[in-house]
Every structure is written in structure tokens, then in C-alpha cells.
Amino acid sequence: MMHPFAYASASDADQAVAVVSADPNASFLAGGTTQLDLMKDGVLNPERLIDITGLPLGGITHTDSAIRVGALTTMEELAADAVVGERLPFIREALLLGASTQLRNMATIGGNLLQRARCRYFRDPTVAACNKRNPGSGCAAIKGIQRMHAILGTSDHCIALHASDVAVPLTALDAIVHVQGADGPRSIPLTQFYLPPGDTPHVENVLRHGELITAIEIPLLPEGARSHYIKVRDRVSYEFALTSAGVALVIEDGVIQEARVALGGVGTIPWRAWGAEDVLRGARADAGVFRSAAEAALEGARPLPGTAFKVELAKRTLVRTLDTVAGALS
């Protein structure tokens, strides 16, 4: 049952930040598609919610090199943007595969980046052992049902998966998260935004309490680049990824000049496959290189019995995505 809480609607961003920063038991409320579920389940129990949906933090602006997306822009609005469809198609694909139409019209881009783990043990407060929910209590998933958990970036304290689809191509693109806090604004590269669990799984990102995401800056791919997002899941309709891959390539005369690769469904954070990119750059776009890139992408994986299948599945997902993108460029 949801605990009682106070509710207020923010009139401006400075006010919202000031109120939440001053109260450790306060939280922002935007689309609420994950937050309210967790409150109903008793996983989150904020004493005060500050509704930011009336703030002017929506909309998409374009430059020659990037787009700036207000944090309150919905998933559906971003997916419908013409520049995204033309220059960043793997972002559009990830958005459309990430949620139903109803949810895409409610869920915000800022909220999507902050969605919490889909671990069944984290989301069940009757399970005592969850370091993400109760630091120091243990991790029930390590000896429990592991199928939907991570194999990259895990620790002995947590194997919970980061579930966002759109965060995968955004990570590949070196997107920048702009935030406003009590100490002023700052900009954080998405590749530095998320924190692997280590021995503090409850600390999921570098945001300070009271900091508000205001916008996400997304660099455009160069002219001639192609991209694709593939999501492998148990069913086609509304399901989270077992594995996914977001790939962008620039190929000239059969040689890969630029490569951006990130994986989903396998990491405790959206997983930038730096090793795969190193293999791809300067190499011929062929099956052997793609397989070598996939091997590099999964280097360091720590599967458990219930997630061992993900190692090969993730490699095949990446190879298929690379082959699809290279085929579109041929």
C-alpha cells in the first residue's frame, strides 16, 4: 500500500531544486511511470513529491551538430522528431521498442534515464536481501532467478540490470546530461553518469540529491553514417531486453572509419563497448571483424548459471546489428 506523502507543484526550476535539496525525503515527480509503481509496491516511500511537469523543460532544439532535448520531452515526442528519424534512427528505434504507445506518451526522457532496476528482488519489499534497496542486506538474485540480470559490470553485491533502451544509443553517442542543482548547473557525459554497483549498489548515478535533469544534448551522427538498434526479447510486445545493441558506423570503400557501439540487456549500466569500437575502426567491414568485435565487447563478462546464455546471445546480437548496418551502407 502506498504511504501518505505531501504533494506540491513547482512554479520554477530554482524553487523545485531548493525544496528537494533541503529535504532528504523529497523527490521530483514527472511522468511517474516507474516512480508511482515503486511507491505502490512500497519500494519507494518519499514523504514529499514536487511535481515538475509544469516547468518549461520540454521541447527539442536543433543545431548543425546536435539536438538538445528538454528533460520533460516525452519518449513519443522525441521518436517523432524528423531530425532524429533522419540522422539518429537508432534512437528512434530504441524509443519505439522501449515501451507501449501509452507509456511513450507519458514517460519523459529524463525519467527514462533514471528508471530503476527491473530486478524482481529489488521490486519486492518482502525480500529482505537487496543491497540496492537495503544496503548491506545481501543480494537475493545471485542465488535466485537470474535470467533477466546483468553479466557486465556486476559485483558480489549486485547483478541488477539497467533496463533503459534509449540509454544504449545515447551512451554510444556520448550524449551529455545537463543538470541544475543547489550549487548551480553542471554537464555530465552520459558515459560518466551511471555508476556500476561495486559495494554500493544503492548509489546508481552521480546526481546529488536535489539535482534536476534539465536537458540531454545528443550529438548528431556525421553525414553518411548509418545506425541501427536491435532488441532481443522473449516476446515482441512490451518486454525488456535479454540483449540489445546500438551501432553506428561510417564506412568508406569497405573500411570502417568510425564506429560507435553500446549494449543493453547485459550491463548493470548502459554498456559502452569500447573494445569493440577499437576492433572495428580501420578494419574491413566483414563477418570475421564483426565476430572479433563481439568477442571484445563481451570481454570481462561474469555470467552466473542463469545468465550464461547471454554471453553468446549478446555476441550474436551485436554481430547481427553490425551486419545490418554494414549492409545498409553497401
Coordinates of C-alpha atoms in Angstrom, one line a residue:
M1 CA 0.0 0.0 0.0
M2 CA 1.3 3.5 -0.9
H3 CA 2.4 5.5 2.1
P4 CA 1.0 9.0 2.6
F5 CA 3.0 11.9 1.1
A6 CA 2.8 15.6 0.7
Y7 CA 2.4 17.0 -2.8
A8 CA 3.3 20.4 -4.3
S9 CA 3.6 21.7 -7.9
A10 CA 6.8 23.6 -8.7
S11 CA 6.5 27.0 -10.3
D12 CA 10.1 27.2 -11.4
A13 CA 13.2 25.1 -11.5
D14 CA 15.1 27.0 -8.9
Q15 CA 12.2 26.5 -6.4
A16 CA 11.9 22.8 -7.2
V17 CA 15.7 22.3 -6.7
A18 CA 15.7 24.3 -3.5
V19 CA 12.8 22.4 -1.9
V20 CA 14.1 18.9 -2.8
S21 CA 17.7 19.7 -1.9
A22 CA 16.7 20.9 1.5
D23 CA 14.6 17.7 2.3
P24 CA 16.3 14.3 2.1
N25 CA 12.9 12.7 1.9
A26 CA 11.6 14.7 -1.0
S27 CA 11.7 13.7 -4.7
F28 CA 10.8 15.1 -8.1
L29 CA 7.7 13.8 -9.9
A30 CA 7.5 13.9 -13.7
G31 CA 5.8 11.2 -15.9
G32 CA 5.8 8.9 -12.9
T33 CA 5.6 5.7 -15.0
T34 CA 8.2 3.9 -12.8
Q35 CA 8.2 6.0 -9.7
L36 CA 4.5 5.6 -8.9
D37 CA 4.7 1.8 -9.4
L38 CA 7.6 1.6 -6.9
M39 CA 5.6 3.7 -4.5
K40 CA 2.6 1.5 -4.8
D41 CA 4.8 -1.6 -4.2
G42 CA 6.4 0.0 -1.1
V43 CA 9.8 0.1 -2.6
L44 CA 10.0 3.9 -2.6
N45 CA 8.4 6.0 0.2
P46 CA 9.1 9.7 -0.3
E47 CA 7.5 12.0 2.2
R48 CA 7.1 14.8 -0.3
L49 CA 6.7 14.9 -4.1
I50 CA 7.5 18.0 -6.1
D51 CA 5.7 17.9 -9.4
I52 CA 7.8 19.4 -12.1
T53 CA 5.6 18.7 -15.1
G54 CA 4.6 22.4 -15.3
L55 CA 8.2 23.6 -15.8
P56 CA 9.4 24.7 -19.2
L57 CA 11.7 21.8 -19.6
G58 CA 10.2 20.2 -22.7
G59 CA 10.9 20.6 -26.4
I60 CA 13.6 19.8 -28.9
T61 CA 16.0 22.4 -30.4
H62 CA 18.4 21.7 -33.3
T63 CA 21.8 22.9 -34.4
D64 CA 24.1 21.7 -37.2
S65 CA 25.9 19.3 -34.8
A66 CA 23.5 18.3 -32.1
I67 CA 20.0 18.3 -30.7
R68 CA 19.0 19.5 -27.2
V69 CA 16.1 17.6 -25.7
G70 CA 14.3 19.0 -22.7
A71 CA 14.1 16.6 -19.8
L72 CA 10.3 16.7 -19.9
T73 CA 10.1 15.8 -23.6
T74 CA 8.2 12.5 -23.8
M75 CA 9.6 9.4 -25.5
E76 CA 6.9 9.7 -28.2
E77 CA 7.8 13.4 -28.9
L78 CA 11.5 12.5 -29.4
A79 CA 10.7 9.5 -31.5
A80 CA 8.5 11.7 -33.8
D81 CA 11.2 14.3 -34.4
A82 CA 12.2 14.5 -38.0
V83 CA 15.9 15.0 -37.4
V84 CA 16.0 12.1 -35.0
G85 CA 14.4 9.9 -37.7
E86 CA 16.8 11.1 -40.4
R87 CA 20.1 11.5 -38.5
L88 CA 19.7 9.3 -35.4
P89 CA 17.5 6.4 -36.5
F90 CA 18.8 4.0 -33.8
I91 CA 17.5 6.4 -31.1
R92 CA 14.0 6.4 -32.7
E93 CA 14.2 2.5 -32.9
A94 CA 15.2 2.2 -29.3
L95 CA 12.3 4.5 -28.2
L96 CA 9.7 2.7 -30.2
L97 CA 10.9 -0.7 -28.9
G98 CA 11.2 0.6 -25.3
A99 CA 7.5 1.0 -24.3
S100 CA 3.9 0.9 -25.5
T101 CA 2.4 4.0 -27.1
Q102 CA 0.5 4.8 -24.0
L103 CA 3.7 4.8 -21.9
R104 CA 5.7 6.7 -24.5
N105 CA 3.2 9.5 -24.3
M106 CA 3.7 9.7 -20.5
A107 CA 7.3 8.8 -19.9
T108 CA 9.8 11.6 -20.1
I109 CA 13.4 11.4 -21.4
G110 CA 14.9 12.5 -18.1
G111 CA 12.8 9.9 -16.3
N112 CA 13.8 7.2 -18.7
L113 CA 17.4 7.7 -18.0
L114 CA 16.7 7.4 -14.2
Q115 CA 14.4 4.4 -14.3
R116 CA 15.2 1.9 -11.6
A117 CA 16.3 -1.7 -11.9
R118 CA 13.8 -4.3 -13.1
C119 CA 15.2 -6.8 -10.6
R120 CA 12.3 -8.8 -9.1
Y121 CA 14.0 -8.9 -5.8
F122 CA 14.6 -5.1 -5.7
R123 CA 10.9 -4.6 -6.5
D124 CA 9.6 -6.9 -3.8
P125 CA 10.0 -5.4 -0.4
T126 CA 9.1 -8.7 1.2
V127 CA 12.6 -9.9 0.1
A128 CA 15.0 -8.8 2.7
A129 CA 18.2 -9.3 0.8
C130 CA 18.6 -6.5 -1.6
N131 CA 21.7 -4.2 -1.4
K132 CA 20.1 -1.8 -3.8
R133 CA 17.1 -1.3 -1.5
N134 CA 18.6 -2.1 1.9
P135 CA 22.4 -1.5 1.8
G136 CA 24.3 -4.3 3.4
S137 CA 21.5 -6.9 3.3
G138 CA 22.9 -9.1 0.6
C139 CA 21.7 -9.9 -3.0
A140 CA 19.0 -12.5 -3.4
A141 CA 19.4 -12.5 -7.1
I142 CA 22.9 -14.1 -7.0
K143 CA 21.4 -17.3 -5.7
G144 CA 17.9 -16.8 -7.1
I145 CA 16.4 -16.5 -10.5
Q146 CA 19.0 -14.8 -12.7
R147 CA 17.6 -14.8 -16.2
M148 CA 16.9 -11.1 -16.5
H149 CA 20.1 -9.9 -14.8
A150 CA 23.5 -8.5 -15.9
I151 CA 26.7 -10.1 -16.9
L152 CA 28.8 -7.0 -17.4
G153 CA 29.7 -4.5 -14.6
T154 CA 28.4 -6.8 -11.9
S155 CA 29.8 -7.2 -8.4
D156 CA 29.4 -9.7 -5.5
H157 CA 26.9 -7.2 -4.1
C158 CA 24.5 -6.7 -7.1
I159 CA 23.7 -8.1 -10.6
A160 CA 20.7 -5.9 -11.3
L161 CA 20.3 -4.9 -14.9
H162 CA 19.9 -1.3 -16.3
A163 CA 16.7 -1.6 -18.3
S164 CA 16.6 1.6 -20.5
D165 CA 16.6 1.0 -24.2
V166 CA 17.2 4.6 -25.4
A167 CA 20.2 5.0 -22.9
V168 CA 22.0 2.5 -25.1
P169 CA 22.3 4.6 -28.3
L170 CA 22.6 7.7 -26.2
T171 CA 25.7 6.2 -24.5
A172 CA 27.2 5.2 -27.8
L173 CA 26.8 8.9 -29.0
D174 CA 28.5 10.5 -26.0
A175 CA 25.3 12.3 -25.0
I176 CA 25.6 15.0 -22.3
V177 CA 23.2 15.3 -19.4
H178 CA 22.6 18.8 -18.2
V179 CA 21.5 19.2 -14.6
Q180 CA 20.6 22.0 -12.2
G181 CA 21.4 21.8 -8.5
A182 CA 21.7 23.9 -5.4
D183 CA 25.2 24.7 -6.4
G184 CA 24.3 25.7 -9.9
P185 CA 24.2 23.9 -13.3
R186 CA 26.7 21.3 -14.5
S187 CA 27.0 19.0 -17.5
I188 CA 27.8 15.3 -17.2
P189 CA 28.8 12.9 -20.1
L190 CA 26.4 10.0 -20.1
T191 CA 29.4 7.6 -20.1
Q192 CA 30.2 9.1 -16.7
F193 CA 26.7 9.4 -15.4
Y194 CA 26.0 5.9 -14.3
L195 CA 27.9 4.0 -11.6
P196 CA 28.4 0.3 -11.5
P197 CA 27.3 -1.3 -8.3
G198 CA 30.6 -2.1 -6.7
D199 CA 30.0 -2.3 -3.0
T200 CA 27.4 0.5 -3.1
P201 CA 24.6 -0.7 -5.4
H202 CA 22.2 1.8 -3.9
V203 CA 24.2 4.6 -5.5
E204 CA 23.2 4.3 -9.1
N205 CA 24.5 7.6 -10.7
V206 CA 26.5 10.7 -9.9
L207 CA 23.5 13.0 -9.3
R208 CA 23.5 14.8 -5.9
H209 CA 20.2 14.8 -4.0
G210 CA 18.1 17.7 -5.3
E211 CA 19.8 17.9 -8.7
L212 CA 17.3 18.1 -11.5
I213 CA 18.0 16.9 -15.1
T214 CA 17.0 19.8 -17.3
A215 CA 18.1 18.6 -20.8
I216 CA 20.1 16.0 -22.7
E217 CA 22.4 17.1 -25.5
I218 CA 22.7 14.5 -28.3
P219 CA 25.5 14.8 -30.9
L220 CA 24.3 14.1 -34.5
L221 CA 26.0 11.4 -36.5
P222 CA 28.1 12.7 -39.4
E223 CA 26.5 12.7 -42.8
G224 CA 26.8 9.3 -44.4
A225 CA 26.7 7.4 -41.1
R226 CA 24.1 4.7 -40.6
S227 CA 22.8 3.3 -37.4
H228 CA 20.5 0.5 -36.0
Y229 CA 19.2 -0.8 -32.7
I230 CA 18.3 -4.4 -32.3
K231 CA 16.5 -5.7 -29.2
V232 CA 16.2 -9.4 -28.5
R233 CA 13.4 -10.3 -26.0
D234 CA 11.2 -13.2 -25.0
R235 CA 8.1 -11.7 -26.7
V236 CA 7.6 -9.0 -29.2
S237 CA 5.1 -7.0 -27.3
Y238 CA 6.2 -4.9 -24.3
E239 CA 9.1 -6.8 -22.9
F240 CA 12.5 -5.9 -21.6
A241 CA 15.7 -6.8 -23.4
L242 CA 17.5 -10.1 -22.9
T243 CA 20.2 -8.5 -25.1
S244 CA 20.3 -5.4 -27.3
A245 CA 22.8 -3.5 -29.4
G246 CA 23.0 0.1 -30.7
V247 CA 25.5 0.6 -33.5
A248 CA 26.5 3.5 -35.7
L249 CA 29.1 3.1 -38.5
V250 CA 30.8 5.3 -41.1
I251 CA 32.2 3.1 -43.9
E252 CA 34.2 4.3 -46.8
D253 CA 35.4 1.8 -49.6
G254 CA 34.6 -1.1 -47.3
V255 CA 36.7 0.2 -44.4
I256 CA 35.1 1.3 -41.1
Q257 CA 36.2 4.8 -40.5
E258 CA 34.1 5.4 -37.3
A259 CA 32.3 3.1 -35.0
R260 CA 30.1 3.6 -32.0
V261 CA 28.8 0.6 -30.1
A262 CA 26.8 0.1 -26.9
L263 CA 25.0 -2.9 -25.5
G264 CA 21.8 -3.2 -23.4
G265 CA 20.2 -6.1 -21.6
V266 CA 23.6 -7.2 -20.3
G267 CA 25.1 -4.5 -18.1
T268 CA 24.4 -3.0 -14.7
I269 CA 24.8 0.3 -16.6
P270 CA 24.2 1.1 -20.3
W271 CA 27.3 -0.6 -21.6
R272 CA 29.7 1.2 -24.0
A273 CA 31.7 -1.4 -25.9
W274 CA 34.9 0.5 -26.2
G275 CA 36.9 -2.7 -27.1
A276 CA 34.5 -3.5 -30.0
E277 CA 34.9 0.0 -31.3
D278 CA 38.7 -0.4 -31.2
V279 CA 38.5 -3.6 -33.2
L280 CA 36.2 -2.0 -35.8
R281 CA 38.0 1.2 -36.6
G282 CA 40.2 0.9 -39.6
A283 CA 39.1 -2.7 -40.3
R284 CA 37.3 -4.2 -43.2
A285 CA 33.5 -4.5 -42.7
D286 CA 33.2 -8.3 -42.8
A287 CA 31.9 -11.2 -40.8
G288 CA 35.3 -12.0 -39.2
V289 CA 35.8 -8.5 -38.0
F290 CA 32.3 -8.3 -36.6
R291 CA 32.8 -11.5 -34.6
S292 CA 36.1 -10.2 -33.3
A293 CA 34.3 -7.0 -32.2
A294 CA 31.7 -9.1 -30.5
E295 CA 34.3 -11.1 -28.6
A296 CA 35.9 -7.8 -27.5
A297 CA 32.6 -6.4 -26.4
L298 CA 31.9 -9.3 -24.0
E299 CA 35.4 -9.5 -22.6
G300 CA 35.2 -9.5 -18.8
A301 CA 31.6 -10.8 -18.6
R302 CA 30.8 -12.6 -15.3
P303 CA 27.8 -14.8 -16.0
L304 CA 26.1 -16.9 -13.4
P305 CA 24.3 -20.2 -14.3
G306 CA 21.1 -18.4 -15.1
T307 CA 22.7 -15.7 -17.3
A308 CA 25.4 -17.8 -19.0
F309 CA 23.2 -17.9 -22.2
K310 CA 23.5 -14.1 -22.5
V311 CA 27.2 -14.2 -23.4
E312 CA 26.8 -15.9 -26.8
L313 CA 23.4 -14.2 -27.4
A314 CA 24.9 -10.8 -26.8
K315 CA 27.7 -11.6 -29.3
R316 CA 25.3 -12.7 -31.9
T317 CA 23.0 -9.7 -31.3
L318 CA 26.0 -7.4 -31.9
V319 CA 27.2 -9.3 -35.0
R320 CA 23.7 -9.1 -36.5
T321 CA 23.4 -5.4 -35.7
L322 CA 26.8 -4.7 -37.3
D323 CA 25.9 -6.8 -40.4
T324 CA 22.6 -4.9 -40.7
V325 CA 24.3 -1.5 -40.6
A326 CA 27.1 -2.5 -42.9
G327 CA 24.5 -3.9 -45.4
A328 CA 22.7 -0.7 -45.4
L329 CA 25.9 1.1 -46.3
S330 CA 26.9 -1.2 -49.1

